[in-house]
mmCIF file of C-alpha atoms and ligand atoms in Angstrom:
data_model
loop_
_atom_site.group_PDB
_atom_site.id
_atom_site.type_symbol
_atom_site.label_atom_id
_atom_site.label_comp_id
_atom_site.label_asym_id
_atom_site.label_seq_id
_atom_site.Cartn_x
_atom_site.Cartn_y
_atom_site.Cartn_z
ATOM 1 C CA MET A 1 4.663 24.984 -1.751
ATOM 2 C CA LYS A 2 1.984 23.086 -3.697
ATOM 3 C CA VAL A 3 2.939 19.319 -4.713
ATOM 4 C CA LEU A 4 0.541 17.289 -7.368
ATOM 5 C CA GLY A 5 1.390 13.271 -6.883
ATOM 6 C CA LEU A 6 0.572 10.929 -9.124
ATOM 7 C CA GLU A 7 -0.275 7.024 -8.199
ATOM 8 C CA ALA A 8 -0.269 4.706 -11.072
ATOM 9 C CA THR A 9 1.507 1.683 -9.847
ATOM 10 C CA ALA A 10 -1.296 -1.162 -9.883
ATOM 11 C CA HIS A 11 -5.144 -1.159 -9.735
ATOM 12 C CA THR A 12 -5.526 2.532 -8.811
ATOM 13 C CA PHE A 13 -5.144 5.659 -10.774
ATOM 14 C CA SER A 14 -5.168 8.660 -8.195
ATOM 15 C CA ILE A 15 -3.953 12.346 -7.887
ATOM 16 C CA GLY A 16 -3.422 14.346 -4.811
ATOM 17 C CA ILE A 17 -2.270 17.274 -3.878
ATOM 18 C CA PHE A 18 -0.044 18.615 -0.728
ATOM 19 C CA ASP A 19 0.618 21.965 0.149
ATOM 20 C CA GLY A 20 3.388 21.562 3.073
ATOM 21 C CA LYS A 21 0.954 21.322 5.643
ATOM 22 C CA TYR A 22 -2.345 19.739 4.660
ATOM 23 C CA VAL A 23 -3.616 17.331 1.939
ATOM 24 C CA LEU A 24 -5.713 19.472 -0.502
ATOM 25 C CA ALA A 25 -7.255 16.789 -2.537
ATOM 26 C CA ASN A 26 -6.819 12.744 -2.999
ATOM 27 C CA GLU A 27 -9.021 11.747 -5.904
ATOM 28 C CA LYS A 28 -9.097 8.208 -7.349
ATOM 29 C CA ASP A 29 -10.592 5.413 -9.393
ATOM 30 C CA THR A 30 -9.151 1.852 -8.509
ATOM 31 C CA PHE A 31 -10.070 -0.939 -11.312
ATOM 32 C CA THR A 32 -12.502 -3.347 -10.095
ATOM 33 C CA THR A 33 -14.016 -6.657 -11.452
ATOM 34 C CA LYS A 34 -17.493 -8.608 -10.580
ATOM 35 C CA GLU A 35 -15.311 -11.988 -10.932
ATOM 36 C CA GLY A 36 -11.558 -12.616 -12.346
ATOM 37 C CA GLY A 37 -8.850 -10.767 -11.209
ATOM 38 C CA MET A 38 -6.442 -7.676 -12.826
ATOM 39 C CA ILE A 39 -4.975 -8.046 -16.258
ATOM 40 C CA PRO A 40 -2.271 -5.514 -16.072
ATOM 41 C CA ASN A 41 -2.898 -4.198 -20.018
ATOM 42 C CA GLU A 42 -6.841 -3.893 -19.094
ATOM 43 C CA VAL A 43 -5.594 -2.088 -15.979
ATOM 44 C CA ALA A 44 -3.638 0.470 -17.667
ATOM 45 C CA LYS A 45 -6.170 1.420 -20.272
ATOM 46 C CA HIS A 46 -8.810 1.768 -17.214
ATOM 47 C CA HIS A 47 -6.039 4.062 -15.946
ATOM 48 C CA VAL A 48 -5.585 5.863 -19.410
ATOM 49 C CA LYS A 49 -9.275 6.343 -19.763
ATOM 50 C CA VAL A 50 -9.459 8.270 -16.254
ATOM 51 C CA SER A 51 -6.324 10.369 -16.184
ATOM 52 C CA GLU A 52 -7.771 13.464 -17.117
ATOM 53 C CA ASP A 53 -10.890 13.133 -15.261
ATOM 54 C CA ILE A 54 -9.011 12.602 -11.980
ATOM 55 C CA LEU A 55 -6.636 15.444 -12.623
ATOM 56 C CA PHE A 56 -9.431 17.491 -13.181
ATOM 57 C CA ARG A 57 -11.343 16.653 -10.150
ATOM 58 C CA ALA A 58 -8.161 16.964 -7.988
ATOM 59 C CA LEU A 59 -7.608 20.265 -9.168
ATOM 60 C CA LYS A 60 -11.403 21.216 -8.525
ATOM 61 C CA LYS A 61 -11.082 19.903 -5.082
ATOM 62 C CA ALA A 62 -8.275 21.779 -4.058
ATOM 63 C CA ASN A 63 -9.656 24.561 -5.938
ATOM 64 C CA LEU A 64 -6.431 25.283 -7.559
ATOM 65 C CA SER A 65 -5.456 25.280 -11.217
ATOM 66 C CA ILE A 66 -2.484 23.652 -13.008
ATOM 67 C CA GLU A 67 -0.202 26.826 -12.815
ATOM 68 C CA ASP A 68 -0.665 27.034 -8.890
ATOM 69 C CA ILE A 69 1.419 23.687 -8.801
ATOM 70 C CA ASP A 70 5.101 23.908 -8.152
ATOM 71 C CA LEU A 71 6.235 20.590 -8.262
ATOM 72 C CA ILE A 72 4.573 17.189 -10.064
ATOM 73 C CA ALA A 73 5.537 13.646 -8.304
ATOM 74 C CA TYR A 74 5.063 10.244 -9.448
ATOM 75 C CA SER A 75 5.142 6.513 -8.227
ATOM 76 C CA GLU A 76 8.421 5.511 -10.297
ATOM 77 C CA GLY A 77 8.180 1.909 -8.887
ATOM 78 C CA PRO A 78 8.048 -0.614 -7.834
ATOM 79 C CA GLY A 79 4.446 -2.018 -9.452
ATOM 80 C CA LEU A 80 3.064 -3.537 -12.865
ATOM 81 C CA ALA A 81 5.132 -1.912 -15.866
ATOM 82 C CA PRO A 82 2.135 -1.249 -17.746
ATOM 83 C CA CYS A 83 0.567 0.767 -15.111
ATOM 84 C CA LEU A 84 3.581 2.451 -14.098
ATOM 85 C CA LYS A 85 4.128 3.602 -17.284
ATOM 86 C CA VAL A 86 0.729 5.311 -17.892
ATOM 87 C CA GLY A 87 1.913 7.181 -14.577
ATOM 88 C CA LYS A 88 4.820 8.176 -15.589
ATOM 89 C CA ASP A 89 4.047 9.199 -19.256
ATOM 90 C CA PHE A 90 1.628 11.450 -17.995
ATOM 91 C CA ALA A 91 3.476 12.959 -15.152
ATOM 92 C CA VAL A 92 6.221 13.757 -17.646
ATOM 93 C CA GLY A 93 3.472 15.208 -20.118
ATOM 94 C CA LEU A 94 1.947 17.383 -17.556
ATOM 95 C CA SER A 95 5.451 18.737 -16.464
ATOM 96 C CA LYS A 96 6.506 19.270 -20.199
ATOM 97 C CA LYS A 97 3.618 21.213 -20.991
ATOM 98 C CA TYR A 98 3.509 23.233 -18.080
ATOM 99 C CA LYS A 99 7.006 23.387 -17.269
ATOM 100 C CA LYS A 100 7.173 22.175 -13.550
ATOM 101 C CA LYS A 101 9.705 20.587 -11.360
ATOM 102 C CA LEU A 102 9.240 16.259 -11.619
ATOM 103 C CA LEU A 103 10.476 13.869 -9.147
ATOM 104 C CA GLY A 104 9.703 10.189 -9.557
ATOM 105 C CA VAL A 105 9.613 8.449 -5.539
ATOM 106 C CA ASN A 106 9.168 4.962 -4.252
ATOM 107 C CA HIS A 107 5.795 4.048 -3.867
ATOM 108 C CA ILE A 108 6.600 1.856 -0.668
ATOM 109 C CA VAL A 109 8.624 4.725 0.954
ATOM 110 C CA ALA A 110 5.752 6.718 0.063
ATOM 111 C CA HIS A 111 3.214 4.577 2.084
ATOM 112 C CA LEU A 112 5.642 4.197 5.090
ATOM 113 C CA GLU A 113 5.842 8.142 5.022
ATOM 114 C CA ILE A 114 2.293 8.911 4.873
ATOM 115 C CA GLY A 115 1.448 6.374 7.930
ATOM 116 C CA LEU A 116 3.893 8.707 10.100
ATOM 117 C CA PHE A 117 2.439 11.620 8.882
ATOM 118 C CA CYS A 118 -0.951 10.551 9.626
ATOM 119 C CA THR A 119 -0.273 9.182 13.100
ATOM 120 C CA ARG A 120 1.621 10.066 16.102
ATOM 121 C CA ALA A 121 4.411 7.065 15.507
ATOM 122 C CA LYS A 122 7.709 7.911 15.512
ATOM 123 C CA ASP A 123 10.017 5.242 14.950
ATOM 124 C CA PRO A 124 7.728 2.348 14.570
ATOM 125 C CA VAL A 125 7.880 -1.372 13.202
ATOM 126 C CA PHE A 126 5.926 -0.956 10.162
ATOM 127 C CA LEU A 127 3.785 -3.760 9.121
ATOM 128 C CA PHE A 128 3.730 -2.890 5.622
ATOM 129 C CA CYS A 129 0.660 -5.194 4.096
ATOM 130 C CA SER A 130 -0.443 -4.259 0.476
ATOM 131 C CA GLY A 131 -1.447 -5.796 -2.763
ATOM 132 C CA ALA A 132 1.752 -6.676 -4.044
ATOM 133 C CA ASN A 133 4.066 -6.571 -0.862
ATOM 134 C CA THR A 134 4.133 -8.097 2.697
ATOM 135 C CA GLN A 135 7.463 -6.827 4.371
ATOM 136 C CA VAL A 136 8.089 -6.120 8.269
ATOM 137 C CA ILE A 137 10.586 -2.761 7.844
ATOM 138 C CA MET A 138 12.134 -0.492 10.283
ATOM 139 C CA HIS A 139 14.423 2.669 9.808
ATOM 140 C CA GLU A 140 18.021 2.317 10.547
ATOM 141 C CA ASP A 141 20.069 4.680 8.670
ATOM 142 C CA LYS A 142 17.976 3.851 5.978
ATOM 143 C CA TYR A 143 14.201 1.575 5.556
ATOM 144 C CA ARG A 144 15.705 -1.838 6.012
ATOM 145 C CA ILE A 145 13.448 -4.858 5.480
ATOM 146 C CA PHE A 146 13.310 -7.432 8.279
ATOM 147 C CA GLY A 147 10.886 -10.181 7.235
ATOM 148 C CA GLU A 148 8.456 -10.401 4.113
ATOM 149 C CA SER A 149 6.605 -12.737 2.352
ATOM 150 C CA LEU A 150 8.469 -15.972 0.696
ATOM 151 C CA SER A 151 6.142 -15.970 -1.714
ATOM 152 C CA ILE A 152 2.790 -13.691 -2.534
ATOM 153 C CA ALA A 153 1.783 -10.957 -1.077
ATOM 154 C CA ILE A 154 -1.406 -10.953 1.927
ATOM 155 C CA GLY A 155 -3.355 -8.957 -0.363
ATOM 156 C CA ASN A 156 -2.522 -10.786 -3.523
ATOM 157 C CA ALA A 157 -3.292 -13.768 -1.592
ATOM 158 C CA PHE A 158 -6.860 -12.872 -0.285
ATOM 159 C CA ASP A 159 -7.542 -11.431 -4.148
ATOM 160 C CA LYS A 160 -6.565 -14.761 -5.512
ATOM 161 C CA PHE A 161 -8.864 -16.836 -2.915
ATOM 162 C CA ALA A 162 -11.616 -14.401 -3.686
ATOM 163 C CA ARG A 163 -11.022 -14.840 -7.365
ATOM 164 C CA GLU A 164 -11.083 -18.533 -7.166
ATOM 165 C CA ILE A 165 -14.757 -18.264 -5.076
ATOM 166 C CA GLY A 166 -15.809 -16.000 -7.453
ATOM 167 C CA LEU A 167 -15.962 -12.815 -5.543
ATOM 168 C CA GLY A 168 -14.143 -10.498 -8.063
ATOM 169 C CA PHE A 169 -11.131 -7.846 -7.644
ATOM 170 C CA PRO A 170 -10.195 -6.429 -5.004
ATOM 171 C CA GLY A 171 -11.202 -9.612 -2.798
ATOM 172 C CA GLY A 172 -10.192 -8.115 0.551
ATOM 173 C CA PRO A 173 -13.012 -5.842 1.613
ATOM 174 C CA LYS A 174 -15.493 -8.829 0.323
ATOM 175 C CA ILE A 175 -13.380 -11.602 2.458
ATOM 176 C CA GLU A 176 -13.598 -9.382 5.480
ATOM 177 C CA GLU A 177 -17.300 -8.813 4.999
ATOM 178 C CA LEU A 178 -18.126 -12.672 4.769
ATOM 179 C CA ALA A 179 -15.483 -13.236 7.502
ATOM 180 C CA LYS A 180 -17.803 -11.447 10.114
ATOM 181 C CA LYS A 181 -20.295 -14.525 9.976
ATOM 182 C CA GLY A 182 -17.641 -17.356 10.082
ATOM 183 C CA LYS A 183 -15.891 -19.870 12.500
ATOM 184 C CA TYR A 184 -12.642 -21.341 12.380
ATOM 185 C CA VAL A 185 -11.293 -24.060 10.226
ATOM 186 C CA GLU A 186 -7.575 -24.990 10.581
ATOM 187 C CA LEU A 187 -5.406 -23.881 7.599
ATOM 188 C CA PRO A 188 -1.625 -24.075 7.322
ATOM 189 C CA TYR A 189 0.368 -21.647 9.776
ATOM 190 C CA CYS A 190 3.640 -20.668 7.492
ATOM 191 C CA VAL A 191 6.251 -18.663 9.826
ATOM 192 C CA LYS A 192 10.074 -19.068 8.730
ATOM 193 C CA GLY A 193 11.907 -17.011 11.218
ATOM 194 C CA MET A 194 11.203 -13.315 10.326
ATOM 195 C CA ASP A 195 9.449 -14.582 6.991
ATOM 196 C CA VAL A 196 5.976 -15.838 5.760
ATOM 197 C CA ASP A 197 4.593 -17.524 3.200
ATOM 198 C CA PHE A 198 0.844 -17.109 2.202
ATOM 199 C CA SER A 199 0.705 -19.419 -1.367
ATOM 200 C CA GLY A 200 -0.197 -22.542 0.475
ATOM 201 C CA ILE A 201 -2.751 -21.444 2.527
ATOM 202 C CA VAL A 202 -4.810 -20.137 -0.051
ATOM 203 C CA THR A 203 -4.131 -23.362 -2.170
ATOM 204 C CA ARG A 204 -5.610 -25.254 0.976
ATOM 205 C CA ALA A 205 -8.501 -22.869 1.644
ATOM 206 C CA VAL A 206 -9.429 -23.442 -2.072
ATOM 207 C CA GLN A 207 -9.085 -27.416 -1.595
ATOM 208 C CA LEU A 208 -11.526 -27.047 1.290
ATOM 209 C CA TYR A 209 -14.129 -24.365 -0.615
ATOM 210 C CA LYS A 210 -14.138 -27.256 -3.106
ATOM 211 C CA LYS A 211 -14.912 -29.892 -0.715
ATOM 212 C CA GLY A 212 -17.958 -27.899 0.155
ATOM 213 C CA TYR A 213 -16.528 -25.528 3.331
ATOM 214 C CA SER A 214 -18.541 -22.495 3.341
ATOM 215 C CA LYS A 215 -17.267 -19.071 2.439
ATOM 216 C CA GLU A 216 -17.719 -17.695 5.456
ATOM 217 C CA ASP A 217 -15.632 -20.139 7.443
ATOM 218 C CA LEU A 218 -13.049 -20.036 5.026
ATOM 219 C CA CYS A 219 -12.710 -16.408 4.672
ATOM 220 C CA PHE A 220 -12.555 -16.053 8.396
ATOM 221 C CA SER A 221 -9.815 -18.468 8.503
ATOM 222 C CA LEU A 222 -7.908 -16.873 6.182
ATOM 223 C CA GLN A 223 -8.015 -13.610 7.578
ATOM 224 C CA GLU A 224 -7.143 -15.109 11.639
ATOM 225 C CA THR A 225 -4.264 -17.428 10.003
ATOM 226 C CA CYS A 226 -2.906 -14.912 7.829
ATOM 227 C CA PHE A 227 -3.002 -11.630 10.372
ATOM 228 C CA ALA A 228 -1.775 -14.150 13.562
ATOM 229 C CA MET A 229 1.174 -15.132 11.368
ATOM 230 C CA LEU A 230 2.036 -11.596 10.485
ATOM 231 C CA ILE A 231 1.388 -10.408 14.142
ATOM 232 C CA GLU A 232 3.832 -13.222 15.181
ATOM 233 C CA VAL A 233 6.525 -11.518 13.245
ATOM 234 C CA ALA A 234 5.663 -8.590 14.251
ATOM 235 C CA GLU A 235 6.280 -8.904 17.696
ATOM 236 C CA ARG A 236 9.393 -10.721 16.993
ATOM 237 C CA ALA A 237 10.489 -7.442 15.587
ATOM 238 C CA LEU A 238 9.792 -5.401 18.747
ATOM 239 C CA ALA A 239 11.644 -7.912 20.709
ATOM 240 C CA HIS A 240 14.648 -7.871 19.080
ATOM 241 C CA CYS A 241 14.955 -4.323 18.004
ATOM 242 C CA GLU A 242 13.626 -3.090 21.204
ATOM 243 C CA LYS A 243 10.828 -0.644 19.580
ATOM 244 C CA LYS A 244 7.988 0.591 21.119
ATOM 245 C CA GLU A 245 5.551 1.023 18.126
ATOM 246 C CA VAL A 246 3.806 -0.912 15.228
ATOM 247 C CA LEU A 247 2.541 1.128 12.433
ATOM 248 C CA LEU A 248 0.432 -1.205 10.216
ATOM 249 C CA ILE A 249 -0.090 0.386 6.578
ATOM 250 C CA GLY A 250 -0.811 -0.701 2.912
ATOM 251 C CA GLY A 251 -4.340 -1.591 1.631
ATOM 252 C CA VAL A 252 -4.797 -4.654 3.877
ATOM 253 C CA ALA A 253 -4.626 -1.808 6.661
ATOM 254 C CA ALA A 254 -7.979 -0.949 5.807
ATOM 255 C CA ASN A 255 -9.205 -4.104 7.915
ATOM 256 C CA ARG A 256 -10.769 -3.569 10.996
ATOM 257 C CA ARG A 257 -10.246 -7.376 12.469
ATOM 258 C CA PHE A 258 -6.424 -6.905 11.604
ATOM 259 C CA SER A 259 -6.191 -3.532 13.527
ATOM 260 C CA VAL A 260 -7.915 -5.192 16.703
ATOM 261 C CA MET A 261 -5.690 -7.988 16.444
ATOM 262 C CA LEU A 262 -2.670 -5.982 16.058
ATOM 263 C CA ASP A 263 -3.651 -3.647 19.219
ATOM 264 C CA SER A 264 -4.321 -6.800 21.426
ATOM 265 C CA MET A 265 -0.853 -8.002 20.810
ATOM 266 C CA CYS A 266 0.681 -4.534 21.326
ATOM 267 C CA LYS A 267 -1.288 -3.948 24.839
ATOM 268 C CA SER A 268 -0.066 -7.347 26.045
ATOM 269 C CA ARG A 269 3.504 -5.942 25.351
ATOM 270 C CA GLY A 270 3.063 -2.759 26.658
ATOM 271 C CA VAL A 271 3.502 -1.295 23.224
ATOM 272 C CA LYS A 272 1.578 1.405 21.102
ATOM 273 C CA ALA A 273 -0.240 0.167 17.528
ATOM 274 C CA TYR A 274 -1.233 2.481 15.221
ATOM 275 C CA THR A 275 -2.936 1.706 11.967
ATOM 276 C CA VAL A 276 -3.081 4.532 9.056
ATOM 277 C CA PRO A 277 -6.502 5.989 8.781
ATOM 278 C CA MET A 278 -8.603 3.947 5.682
ATOM 279 C CA GLU A 279 -8.188 7.138 3.246
ATOM 280 C CA TYR A 280 -4.429 6.391 3.157
ATOM 281 C CA ALA A 281 -4.382 2.274 3.687
ATOM 282 C CA GLY A 282 -4.412 1.804 0.090
ATOM 283 C CA ASP A 283 -2.728 3.400 -2.694
ATOM 284 C CA GLN A 284 -3.590 7.108 -3.545
ATOM 285 C CA GLY A 285 -1.867 10.477 -4.898
ATOM 286 C CA ALA A 286 -1.779 12.087 -1.586
ATOM 287 C CA MET A 287 0.956 10.157 -0.441
ATOM 288 C CA ILE A 288 3.349 10.483 -3.452
ATOM 289 C CA ALA A 289 2.102 14.324 -3.158
ATOM 290 C CA TYR A 290 3.727 13.972 0.534
ATOM 291 C CA GLN A 291 6.455 12.200 -0.860
ATOM 292 C CA GLY A 292 7.246 14.369 -3.142
ATOM 293 C CA TRP A 293 7.407 17.336 -0.780
ATOM 294 C CA LEU A 294 9.922 15.655 1.203
ATOM 295 C CA GLU A 295 12.101 14.786 -1.571
ATOM 296 C CA ARG A 296 11.409 18.623 -2.898
ATOM 297 C CA GLU A 297 15.374 19.517 -2.805
ATOM 298 C CA ARG A 298 16.515 16.680 -4.730
ATOM 299 C CA VAL A 299 17.208 17.109 -8.627
ATOM 300 C CA GLN A 300 16.184 14.764 -10.878
ATOM 301 C CA LYS A 301 16.852 14.664 -14.790
ATOM 302 C CA LYS A 302 16.102 11.295 -15.774
ATOM 303 C CA PHE A 303 12.759 9.614 -15.617
ATOM 304 C CA ASP A 304 11.659 6.173 -15.868
ATOM 305 C CA PHE A 305 9.809 3.747 -14.101
ATOM 306 C CA ASN A 306 11.403 0.469 -11.948
ATOM 307 C CA PRO A 307 8.688 -2.427 -11.300
ATOM 308 C CA LYS A 308 11.050 -4.085 -8.768
ATOM 309 C CA TRP A 309 12.644 -0.748 -6.906
ATOM 310 C CA ARG A 310 13.231 -2.097 -3.640
ATOM 311 C CA ILE A 311 13.355 0.228 -0.471
ATOM 312 C CA ASP A 312 16.529 -0.658 0.621
ATOM 313 C CA ASP A 313 18.031 0.406 -2.021
ATOM 314 C CA ILE A 314 16.889 4.726 -1.105
ATOM 315 C CA LYS A 315 19.001 7.136 0.954
ATOM 316 C CA THR A 316 16.681 8.569 3.064
ATOM 317 C CA PHE A 317 18.123 12.171 2.717
ATOM 318 C CA TRP A 318 14.914 13.945 4.260
ATOM 319 C CA LYS A 319 14.707 11.786 7.679
HETATM 320 P P1 AMP B 401 -2.714 -1.498 -1.924
HETATM 321 O O1 AMP B 401 -1.835 -2.188 -3.164
HETATM 322 O O2 AMP B 401 -1.663 -0.932 -0.889
HETATM 323 O O3 AMP B 401 -3.682 -0.278 -2.735
HETATM 324 O O4 AMP B 401 -3.431 -2.857 -1.679
HETATM 325 C C1 AMP B 401 -4.502 -3.260 -1.944
HETATM 326 C C2 AMP B 401 -4.899 -4.581 -1.297
HETATM 327 O O5 AMP B 401 -5.689 -4.481 -0.278
HETATM 328 C C3 AMP B 401 -5.849 -5.659 -2.280
HETATM 329 O O6 AMP B 401 -5.186 -6.944 -2.313
HETATM 330 C C4 AMP B 401 -7.251 -5.567 -1.247
HETATM 331 O O7 AMP B 401 -7.673 -6.772 -1.711
HETATM 332 C C5 AMP B 401 -6.375 -5.511 -0.263
HETATM 333 N N1 AMP B 401 -7.861 -5.033 0.428
HETATM 334 C C6 AMP B 401 -8.188 -3.479 0.680
HETATM 335 N N2 AMP B 401 -9.407 -3.486 1.697
HETATM 336 C C7 AMP B 401 -8.876 -4.381 2.263
HETATM 337 C C8 AMP B 401 -9.859 -5.005 3.639
HETATM 338 N N3 AMP B 401 -10.539 -4.210 4.240
HETATM 339 N N4 AMP B 401 -9.697 -6.275 4.542
HETATM 340 C C9 AMP B 401 -8.263 -6.946 3.612
HETATM 341 N N5 AMP B 401 -7.730 -6.537 2.617
HETATM 342 C C10 AMP B 401 -7.721 -5.345 1.957
HETATM 343 MG MG1 MG B 402 0.557 -0.017 -2.384
#
């Protein structure tokens, strides 16, 4: 069975194809800026512009025609409404035109499941760190959120700081580069029980930048502080729930320093640390195709999008 997965929840328009065993294609185009952040309506326009080309590229890469596809899956939410609508409309259009079964899937569940698919993790504490979400998740009958950011997500915090210091979008990779040459400056460390809060850290880092602190030192310190906070809550989750694995997923999982810090904590506790491969860290269509494949038996009649869909509302019948 060949599943085409369509991702358009935020900055990236992507189409992946999964055949039940392998990812055959994972083509994407991400909205970027040299300066400034992402404006949802502009991103939606970007998605409309690249959609046909991405479809063409994905089918070519997989050496398939659209007729060979058995099921289409799209990211139904959560995400930015204008972007979600582009993805939903494109998927509905394809499904009607080529008479293909269609499923809307949850974008966050897809991040978690592709992480399991790509690693040997079986029942981990998920540390989900993306542009719009930061959550500590475990599967206990369903996916449950044990801790999260009380304000902005870690990726968003990085993007916001990057925007303030003129680095453009997405900020995370640029911060990672600059951080390699930085040294530590104290920033607020904000953990409340199992929750974290990044907004005050960004405010303080911007204040220090305006006082003349270097971009390198602030990028390094922002990373060290935010990652240490998340690793602290992941460690607490491990201890409370007696899990033996942590799986780092989402766009920020592409950060090498984060992975190294997580490895070090896990080593000292005698548990396993896994990080999703970089190709599957940020938003992409392959994870949506894979999730569609997991849910292939489900029947769906109404197709919409849901910007605020939480994973604890989902029955994980495929597990
Ligand atoms: P996602 O929403 O899962 O696609 O993740 C996108 C987020 O990941 C954006 O906020 C990026 O700035 C962030 N990101 C991407 N690569 C890196 C990196 N190497 N280090 C830190 N953050 C990153
Ligand atoms: Mg995402």
